Amino acid sequence: MYLILLMPLHIRGAGSFEGGTWAITLGARWTAAGIRVDGGERWTMTFLLSRTPVAEICLPSGEKIPEIEEEEAEEKRRVPDLEQIRAAGPILRYLFGYFRQIIAHTGLEKISLRFRAGFGDPVTTGEVFGVVQALNGVLWPTPVHLRMEPLFAAGEPAGEGEVALRIRRPVVLLVSAARLIMQPEMRTVIQKATRRRE
């Protein structure tokens, strides 16, 4: 059981666009369980068991009711006053400490970017293609890979990218998050935020 708790958490994000359409996929996998969110014309959330879909949920669309949009615009216009900034001050050191822990336990597995594009004239397109090729050569030993297909003539731009991260000890971050929430300053801020929403 203890070995399962030490298993890493894999996080992956991918996106693509072509011909004015785009698609996004976000996923997380821990041991045999996983979750994937697919976005495009509609958003879906899929629960996975060893890469096999178990259940799928359609997420609400991006359409909003006008009254809700007006309320959100009103909230965005409000500038935080000095009292709110002072209240958030004591928790910043805890948040920065937790952010450092996330960076320490997270490793980059892959960044991949492939795109097809033209830049007006063949000379500029060729120069950009040369720069991308040079960068790809420099970055080849690293997990970052670039690939460009130049469009010297007319054509539709397109591209796809992928980012993969691995959190080596997710349980450590969960324990740290629980300790963070238990700090008196953090509990005070959470209570104040909850009362404001009510």
PDB file of C-alpha atoms in Angstrom, residues 10-195:
ATOM      1  CA  HIS A  10       1.485  12.142 -14.652  1.00  0.00           C
ATOM      2  CA  ILE A  11      -0.077  15.316 -16.072  1.00  0.00           C
ATOM      3  CA  ARG A  12      -0.451  15.880 -19.805  1.00  0.00           C
ATOM      4  CA  GLY A  13      -1.829  18.726 -21.861  1.00  0.00           C
ATOM      5  CA  ALA A  14      -2.212  18.801 -25.635  1.00  0.00           C
ATOM      6  CA  GLY A  15      -3.779  21.173 -28.122  1.00  0.00           C
ATOM      7  CA  SER A  16      -4.177  21.509 -31.867  1.00  0.00           C
ATOM      8  CA  PHE A  17      -5.647  23.908 -34.399  1.00  0.00           C
ATOM      9  CA  GLU A  18      -6.316  23.639 -38.110  1.00  0.00           C
ATOM     10  CA  GLY A  19      -8.684  25.408 -40.466  1.00  0.00           C
ATOM     11  CA  GLY A  20     -10.157  27.640 -37.764  1.00  0.00           C
ATOM     12  CA  THR A  21     -11.003  24.730 -35.447  1.00  0.00           C
ATOM     13  CA  TRP A  22      -9.135  23.881 -32.268  1.00  0.00           C
ATOM     14  CA  ALA A  23      -9.115  21.127 -29.670  1.00  0.00           C
ATOM     15  CA  ILE A  24      -7.629  20.824 -26.173  1.00  0.00           C
ATOM     16  CA  THR A  25      -6.983  17.749 -24.055  1.00  0.00           C
ATOM     17  CA  LEU A  26      -5.936  17.841 -20.382  1.00  0.00           C
ATOM     18  CA  GLY A  27      -5.279  14.673 -18.461  1.00  0.00           C
ATOM     19  CA  ALA A  28      -3.947  13.328 -15.179  1.00  0.00           C
ATOM     20  CA  ARG A  29      -3.042   9.712 -14.386  1.00  0.00           C
ATOM     21  CA  TRP A  30      -2.077   8.222 -11.032  1.00  0.00           C
ATOM     22  CA  THR A  31      -1.352   4.472 -10.880  1.00  0.00           C
ATOM     23  CA  ALA A  32      -4.272   2.837 -12.771  1.00  0.00           C
ATOM     24  CA  ALA A  33      -6.756   5.696 -12.381  1.00  0.00           C
ATOM     25  CA  GLY A  34      -6.970   8.746 -14.573  1.00  0.00           C
ATOM     26  CA  ILE A  35      -9.104  11.650 -15.694  1.00  0.00           C
ATOM     27  CA  ARG A  36      -9.206  13.413 -19.071  1.00  0.00           C
ATOM     28  CA  VAL A  37     -10.898  16.657 -20.132  1.00  0.00           C
ATOM     29  CA  ASP A  38     -11.448  17.202 -23.859  1.00  0.00           C
ATOM     30  CA  GLY A  39     -12.415  20.625 -25.199  1.00  0.00           C
ATOM     31  CA  GLY A  40     -13.477  21.891 -28.575  1.00  0.00           C
ATOM     32  CA  GLU A  41     -17.013  22.430 -29.770  1.00  0.00           C
ATOM     33  CA  ARG A  42     -18.121  20.696 -26.580  1.00  0.00           C
ATOM     34  CA  TRP A  43     -16.325  19.867 -23.335  1.00  0.00           C
ATOM     35  CA  THR A  44     -16.311  16.375 -21.850  1.00  0.00           C
ATOM     36  CA  MET A  45     -14.717  14.797 -18.786  1.00  0.00           C
ATOM     37  CA  THR A  46     -13.764  11.132 -18.992  1.00  0.00           C
ATOM     38  CA  PHE A  47     -12.791   8.885 -16.064  1.00  0.00           C
ATOM     39  CA  LEU A  48     -10.240   6.225 -16.971  1.00  0.00           C
ATOM     40  CA  LEU A  49      -9.187   2.924 -15.465  1.00  0.00           C
ATOM     41  CA  SER A  50      -5.892   1.718 -16.953  1.00  0.00           C
ATOM     42  CA  ARG A  51      -6.446   3.890 -20.078  1.00  0.00           C
ATOM     43  CA  THR A  52      -9.939   2.411 -20.554  1.00  0.00           C
ATOM     44  CA  PRO A  53     -12.860   4.909 -20.393  1.00  0.00           C
ATOM     45  CA  VAL A  54     -15.201   4.078 -17.507  1.00  0.00           C
ATOM     46  CA  ALA A  55     -17.577   7.061 -17.459  1.00  0.00           C
ATOM     47  CA  GLU A  56     -18.023  10.261 -19.435  1.00  0.00           C
ATOM     48  CA  ILE A  57     -19.645  13.529 -18.348  1.00  0.00           C
ATOM     49  CA  CYS A  58     -20.597  16.415 -20.650  1.00  0.00           C
ATOM     50  CA  LEU A  59     -19.467  19.696 -19.080  1.00  0.00           C
ATOM     51  CA  PRO A  60     -21.537  22.904 -19.308  1.00  0.00           C
ATOM     52  CA  SER A  61     -20.942  24.976 -22.433  1.00  0.00           C
ATOM     53  CA  GLY A  62     -19.376  28.431 -22.441  1.00  0.00           C
ATOM     54  CA  GLU A  63     -22.723  30.180 -22.966  1.00  0.00           C
ATOM     55  CA  LYS A  64     -23.592  32.494 -20.073  1.00  0.00           C
ATOM     56  CA  ILE A  65     -26.748  34.179 -18.956  1.00  0.00           C
ATOM     57  CA  PRO A  66     -26.562  37.989 -19.493  1.00  0.00           C
ATOM     58  CA  GLU A  67     -27.323  38.727 -15.802  1.00  0.00           C
ATOM     59  CA  ILE A  68     -24.426  36.507 -14.695  1.00  0.00           C
ATOM     60  CA  GLU A  69     -22.112  38.193 -17.205  1.00  0.00           C
ATOM     61  CA  GLU A  70     -23.041  41.613 -15.784  1.00  0.00           C
ATOM     62  CA  GLU A  71     -22.343  40.429 -12.211  1.00  0.00           C
ATOM     63  CA  GLU A  72     -18.946  39.012 -13.257  1.00  0.00           C
ATOM     64  CA  ALA A  73     -18.057  42.263 -15.044  1.00  0.00           C
ATOM     65  CA  GLU A  74     -18.996  44.213 -11.884  1.00  0.00           C
ATOM     66  CA  GLU A  75     -16.735  41.946  -9.771  1.00  0.00           C
ATOM     67  CA  LYS A  76     -13.837  42.428 -12.208  1.00  0.00           C
ATOM     68  CA  ARG A  77     -14.184  46.223 -11.994  1.00  0.00           C
ATOM     69  CA  ARG A  78     -13.775  46.169  -8.219  1.00  0.00           C
ATOM     70  CA  VAL A  79     -10.220  46.975  -7.154  1.00  0.00           C
ATOM     71  CA  PRO A  80      -9.011  45.183  -3.998  1.00  0.00           C
ATOM     72  CA  ASP A  81      -8.763  47.691  -1.172  1.00  0.00           C
ATOM     73  CA  LEU A  82      -5.782  48.123   1.144  1.00  0.00           C
ATOM     74  CA  GLU A  83      -7.417  46.064   3.881  1.00  0.00           C
ATOM     75  CA  GLN A  84      -7.750  43.007   1.606  1.00  0.00           C
ATOM     76  CA  ILE A  85      -4.120  43.301   0.504  1.00  0.00           C
ATOM     77  CA  ARG A  86      -2.966  43.522   4.138  1.00  0.00           C
ATOM     78  CA  ALA A  87      -5.095  40.465   5.029  1.00  0.00           C
ATOM     79  CA  ALA A  88      -3.465  38.419   2.247  1.00  0.00           C
ATOM     80  CA  GLY A  89       0.057  39.463   3.253  1.00  0.00           C
ATOM     81  CA  PRO A  90       0.686  36.880   6.024  1.00  0.00           C
ATOM     82  CA  ILE A  91      -0.274  33.916   3.825  1.00  0.00           C
ATOM     83  CA  LEU A  92       2.032  34.835   0.933  1.00  0.00           C
ATOM     84  CA  ARG A  93       5.092  33.224   2.515  1.00  0.00           C
ATOM     85  CA  TYR A  94       3.136  29.966   2.977  1.00  0.00           C
ATOM     86  CA  LEU A  95       1.954  30.073  -0.650  1.00  0.00           C
ATOM     87  CA  PHE A  96       5.459  30.761  -1.969  1.00  0.00           C
ATOM     88  CA  GLY A  97       6.814  27.899   0.152  1.00  0.00           C
ATOM     89  CA  TYR A  98       4.180  25.527  -1.240  1.00  0.00           C
ATOM     90  CA  PHE A  99       4.923  26.721  -4.784  1.00  0.00           C
ATOM     91  CA  ARG A 100       8.621  25.920  -4.232  1.00  0.00           C
ATOM     92  CA  GLN A 101       7.651  22.408  -3.110  1.00  0.00           C
ATOM     93  CA  ILE A 102       5.572  21.907  -6.266  1.00  0.00           C
ATOM     94  CA  ILE A 103       8.553  22.926  -8.430  1.00  0.00           C
ATOM     95  CA  ALA A 104      10.902  20.672  -6.438  1.00  0.00           C
ATOM     96  CA  HIS A 105       8.666  17.604  -6.917  1.00  0.00           C
ATOM     97  CA  THR A 106       7.725  18.248 -10.560  1.00  0.00           C
ATOM     98  CA  GLY A 107       9.776  17.063 -13.504  1.00  0.00           C
ATOM     99  CA  LEU A 108       9.386  17.925 -17.177  1.00  0.00           C
ATOM    100  CA  GLU A 109       8.934  14.855 -19.359  1.00  0.00           C
ATOM    101  CA  LYS A 110       8.136  16.433 -22.710  1.00  0.00           C
ATOM    102  CA  ILE A 111       7.405  19.681 -24.558  1.00  0.00           C
ATOM    103  CA  SER A 112       6.621  19.205 -28.218  1.00  0.00           C
ATOM    104  CA  LEU A 113       5.512  21.865 -30.715  1.00  0.00           C
ATOM    105  CA  ARG A 114       4.774  21.140 -34.363  1.00  0.00           C
ATOM    106  CA  PHE A 115       3.347  23.808 -36.631  1.00  0.00           C
ATOM    107  CA  ARG A 116       2.800  24.692 -40.288  1.00  0.00           C
ATOM    108  CA  ALA A 117       3.040  28.385 -41.125  1.00  0.00           C
ATOM    109  CA  GLY A 118       4.088  31.012 -43.627  1.00  0.00           C
ATOM    110  CA  PHE A 119       5.227  34.573 -42.909  1.00  0.00           C
ATOM    111  CA  GLY A 120       4.198  36.611 -45.936  1.00  0.00           C
ATOM    112  CA  ASP A 121       7.132  36.113 -48.263  1.00  0.00           C
ATOM    113  CA  PRO A 122       9.416  33.103 -48.910  1.00  0.00           C
ATOM    114  CA  VAL A 123      12.544  34.862 -47.591  1.00  0.00           C
ATOM    115  CA  THR A 124      11.056  35.563 -44.127  1.00  0.00           C
ATOM    116  CA  THR A 125       9.494  32.097 -44.010  1.00  0.00           C
ATOM    117  CA  GLY A 126      12.869  30.538 -44.829  1.00  0.00           C
ATOM    118  CA  GLU A 127      14.642  32.589 -42.155  1.00  0.00           C
ATOM    119  CA  VAL A 128      12.111  31.568 -39.485  1.00  0.00           C
ATOM    120  CA  PHE A 129      12.387  27.931 -40.618  1.00  0.00           C
ATOM    121  CA  GLY A 130      16.178  28.137 -40.268  1.00  0.00           C
ATOM    122  CA  VAL A 131      15.919  29.568 -36.743  1.00  0.00           C
ATOM    123  CA  VAL A 132      13.466  26.816 -35.708  1.00  0.00           C
ATOM    124  CA  GLN A 133      15.783  24.137 -37.135  1.00  0.00           C
ATOM    125  CA  ALA A 134      18.757  25.622 -35.264  1.00  0.00           C
ATOM    126  CA  LEU A 135      16.783  25.787 -32.004  1.00  0.00           C
ATOM    127  CA  ASN A 136      15.632  22.203 -32.462  1.00  0.00           C
ATOM    128  CA  GLY A 137      19.253  21.114 -32.872  1.00  0.00           C
ATOM    129  CA  VAL A 138      20.322  22.937 -29.707  1.00  0.00           C
ATOM    130  CA  LEU A 139      17.366  21.560 -27.716  1.00  0.00           C
ATOM    131  CA  TRP A 140      17.625  17.991 -29.047  1.00  0.00           C
ATOM    132  CA  PRO A 141      19.243  16.504 -25.868  1.00  0.00           C
ATOM    133  CA  THR A 142      16.467  18.073 -23.765  1.00  0.00           C
ATOM    134  CA  PRO A 143      12.776  17.028 -23.631  1.00  0.00           C
ATOM    135  CA  VAL A 144      11.878  20.118 -25.732  1.00  0.00           C
ATOM    136  CA  HIS A 145      11.312  19.443 -29.443  1.00  0.00           C
ATOM    137  CA  LEU A 146      10.253  21.860 -32.195  1.00  0.00           C
ATOM    138  CA  ARG A 147       9.234  21.083 -35.738  1.00  0.00           C
ATOM    139  CA  MET A 148       8.092  23.487 -38.441  1.00  0.00           C
ATOM    140  CA  GLU A 149       6.650  22.864 -41.882  1.00  0.00           C
ATOM    141  CA  PRO A 150       7.175  26.065 -43.893  1.00  0.00           C
ATOM    142  CA  LEU A 151       4.407  27.352 -46.154  1.00  0.00           C
ATOM    143  CA  PHE A 152       6.193  29.056 -49.020  1.00  0.00           C
ATOM    144  CA  ALA A 153       2.990  29.128 -51.080  1.00  0.00           C
ATOM    145  CA  ALA A 154      -0.643  29.547 -50.008  1.00  0.00           C
ATOM    146  CA  GLY A 155      -1.911  27.186 -47.356  1.00  0.00           C
ATOM    147  CA  GLU A 156      -3.767  26.913 -44.071  1.00  0.00           C
ATOM    148  CA  PRO A 157      -1.665  27.353 -40.923  1.00  0.00           C
ATOM    149  CA  ALA A 158      -1.947  24.531 -38.434  1.00  0.00           C
ATOM    150  CA  GLY A 159      -0.193  23.273 -35.360  1.00  0.00           C
ATOM    151  CA  GLU A 160      -0.206  20.973 -32.382  1.00  0.00           C
ATOM    152  CA  GLY A 161       1.590  20.975 -29.079  1.00  0.00           C
ATOM    153  CA  GLU A 162       2.012  18.705 -26.086  1.00  0.00           C
ATOM    154  CA  VAL A 163       3.314  19.175 -22.533  1.00  0.00           C
ATOM    155  CA  ALA A 164       3.894  16.276 -20.135  1.00  0.00           C
ATOM    156  CA  LEU A 165       4.838  16.668 -16.461  1.00  0.00           C
ATOM    157  CA  ARG A 166       5.507  14.166 -13.710  1.00  0.00           C
ATOM    158  CA  ILE A 167       4.966  14.905 -10.022  1.00  0.00           C
ATOM    159  CA  ARG A 168       7.284  12.475  -8.263  1.00  0.00           C
ATOM    160  CA  ARG A 169       5.678  12.502  -4.798  1.00  0.00           C
ATOM    161  CA  PRO A 170       2.041  13.673  -5.025  1.00  0.00           C
ATOM    162  CA  VAL A 171       1.318  12.435  -1.490  1.00  0.00           C
ATOM    163  CA  VAL A 172       3.948  14.810  -0.092  1.00  0.00           C
ATOM    164  CA  LEU A 173       2.210  17.732  -1.824  1.00  0.00           C
ATOM    165  CA  LEU A 174      -1.185  16.634  -0.460  1.00  0.00           C
ATOM    166  CA  VAL A 175       0.205  16.516   3.089  1.00  0.00           C
ATOM    167  CA  SER A 176       1.800  19.948   2.586  1.00  0.00           C
ATOM    168  CA  ALA A 177      -1.494  21.316   1.249  1.00  0.00           C
ATOM    169  CA  ALA A 178      -3.307  20.010   4.339  1.00  0.00           C
ATOM    170  CA  ARG A 179      -0.716  21.677   6.590  1.00  0.00           C
ATOM    171  CA  LEU A 180      -1.092  24.887   4.573  1.00  0.00           C
ATOM    172  CA  ILE A 181      -4.869  24.941   5.075  1.00  0.00           C
ATOM    173  CA  MET A 182      -4.420  24.282   8.813  1.00  0.00           C
ATOM    174  CA  GLN A 183      -2.302  27.421   9.286  1.00  0.00           C
ATOM    175  CA  PRO A 184      -4.272  30.005  11.358  1.00  0.00           C
ATOM    176  CA  GLU A 185      -3.641  32.801   8.828  1.00  0.00           C
ATOM    177  CA  MET A 186      -4.889  30.657   5.947  1.00  0.00           C
ATOM    178  CA  ARG A 187      -8.015  29.591   7.848  1.00  0.00           C
ATOM    179  CA  THR A 188      -8.792  33.235   8.606  1.00  0.00           C
ATOM    180  CA  VAL A 189      -8.549  34.189   4.923  1.00  0.00           C
ATOM    181  CA  ILE A 190     -10.722  31.206   3.879  1.00  0.00           C
ATOM    182  CA  GLN A 191     -13.366  32.074   6.482  1.00  0.00           C
ATOM    183  CA  LYS A 192     -13.480  35.707   5.339  1.00  0.00           C
ATOM    184  CA  ALA A 193     -13.792  34.691   1.678  1.00  0.00           C
ATOM    185  CA  THR A 194     -16.588  32.236   2.544  1.00  0.00           C
ATOM    186  CA  ARG A 195     -18.518  34.873   4.481  1.00  0.00           C
TER     187      ARG A 195
END
